[in-house]
Coordinates of C-alpha atoms in Angstrom, one line a residue:
M1 CA 50.9 90.0 175.5
E2 CA 52.9 88.6 178.2
L3 CA 55.8 89.8 179.9
I4 CA 58.4 88.1 181.7
I5 CA 60.9 89.8 184.3
L6 CA 64.2 88.6 184.0
G7 CA 65.7 90.1 187.3
D8 CA 67.4 87.0 189.5
K9 CA 71.0 86.9 189.6
G10 CA 72.5 85.6 186.1
D11 CA 72.3 84.9 182.6
A12 CA 69.1 86.5 180.8
I13 CA 69.0 84.7 177.4
E14 CA 69.4 80.8 179.6
A15 CA 66.5 82.3 182.0
L16 CA 64.2 83.0 179.4
A17 CA 64.5 79.9 177.4
T18 CA 63.9 78.1 181.1
I19 CA 60.8 80.4 182.4
A20 CA 59.2 79.8 178.6
K21 CA 59.4 76.0 179.3
E22 CA 58.2 76.7 181.7
R23 CA 55.0 78.4 181.2
G24 CA 54.5 76.7 177.9
I25 CA 55.8 79.2 175.7
T26 CA 57.4 77.5 172.5
N27 CA 56.7 80.1 169.6
A28 CA 56.5 83.9 170.2
A29 CA 57.7 87.3 169.2
V30 CA 59.7 88.9 171.9
V31 CA 58.1 92.3 170.4
S32 CA 60.2 94.3 173.5
V33 CA 63.1 93.9 175.6
V34 CA 63.7 96.8 177.4
G35 CA 66.3 97.3 180.7
A36 CA 70.3 97.1 181.7
A37 CA 72.2 94.6 182.5
R38 CA 75.1 94.6 184.2
S39 CA 77.2 92.8 181.5
F40 CA 76.7 91.8 178.2
T41 CA 77.6 89.8 174.5
V42 CA 76.9 90.5 171.3
A43 CA 77.6 88.9 168.1
N44 CA 77.7 90.0 164.5
M45 CA 78.6 88.9 161.4
K46 CA 81.9 89.2 159.5
A47 CA 81.7 90.9 156.9
D48 CA 84.1 88.9 154.8
N49 CA 82.8 85.7 156.2
P50 CA 78.9 86.3 157.7
R51 CA 79.1 82.8 159.1
E52 CA 81.9 83.8 161.2
A53 CA 80.8 85.5 164.5
V54 CA 82.6 88.9 166.0
R55 CA 82.0 88.9 169.4
T56 CA 82.0 91.9 171.5
S57 CA 81.1 91.8 175.6
G58 CA 80.9 95.1 178.4
R59 CA 80.0 96.2 181.4
L60 CA 76.5 98.2 182.2
A61 CA 74.7 99.1 179.4
E62 CA 70.6 100.2 178.7
V63 CA 69.1 97.6 176.7
A64 CA 66.7 97.5 173.7
G65 CA 65.3 94.7 171.1
N66 CA 63.4 92.3 170.0
G67 CA 63.3 89.0 168.0
E68 CA 61.8 85.6 168.8
I69 CA 61.2 82.8 170.3
R70 CA 61.4 79.9 168.0
D71 CA 60.9 76.2 169.1
G72 CA 61.7 76.7 172.3
V73 CA 65.3 79.0 171.1
V74 CA 65.5 82.2 171.7
N75 CA 66.7 84.7 169.7
I76 CA 67.1 88.5 170.5
H77 CA 68.4 91.5 168.6
V78 CA 69.2 94.1 171.0
T79 CA 71.2 97.5 171.0
C80 CA 73.1 98.2 174.1
G81 CA 74.1 102.0 175.9
L82 CA 77.3 101.8 177.1
E83 CA 78.7 104.7 179.3
G84 CA 79.9 107.8 177.2
G85 CA 77.0 107.7 174.6
Q86 CA 78.6 104.4 172.5
A87 CA 76.4 102.0 171.7
V88 CA 77.2 98.0 170.5
A89 CA 73.8 96.0 168.4
G90 CA 74.2 92.6 167.8
H91 CA 73.0 89.2 168.3
L92 CA 72.9 89.0 171.7
D93 CA 74.9 85.9 173.4
A94 CA 74.5 86.6 177.0
A95 CA 73.2 89.4 179.7
E96 CA 73.8 89.5 183.1
V97 CA 71.4 90.6 185.1
G98 CA 70.8 91.3 188.9
G99 CA 70.5 93.6 191.8
P100 CA 69.0 96.3 190.7
Y101 CA 69.7 95.9 186.3
S102 CA 67.0 93.6 185.2
L103 CA 65.6 93.0 181.3
H104 CA 61.9 93.3 180.6
V105 CA 60.8 90.9 178.1
Y106 CA 57.4 91.4 176.6
L107 CA 56.1 88.7 174.6
Q108 CA 53.0 88.0 172.3
Q109 CA 52.7 83.7 171.5
L110 CA 52.5 82.6 168.6

């Protein structure tokens, strides 16, 4: 199991792809993602057209999820908890971290 902490300011998905490449990780199970993001964008499929994505953005969210890195491409699905007890779930397109907000990503190389 490997832990990658994404805490430097910037996009977590881009940072995870870069760090995985630097560490020679091309295929891995993303066993767990836990932490918080300054802002995020997730995508869901439209019910009447599954090939079309519906994007939802938000600010300041608790983040939990899992996924994979396959051939160097990061694919993570999350639930983002928002103020007031609301949640948004889907494919994580972007998550801004930095300051007090970081994501811990637990990987198992395949």
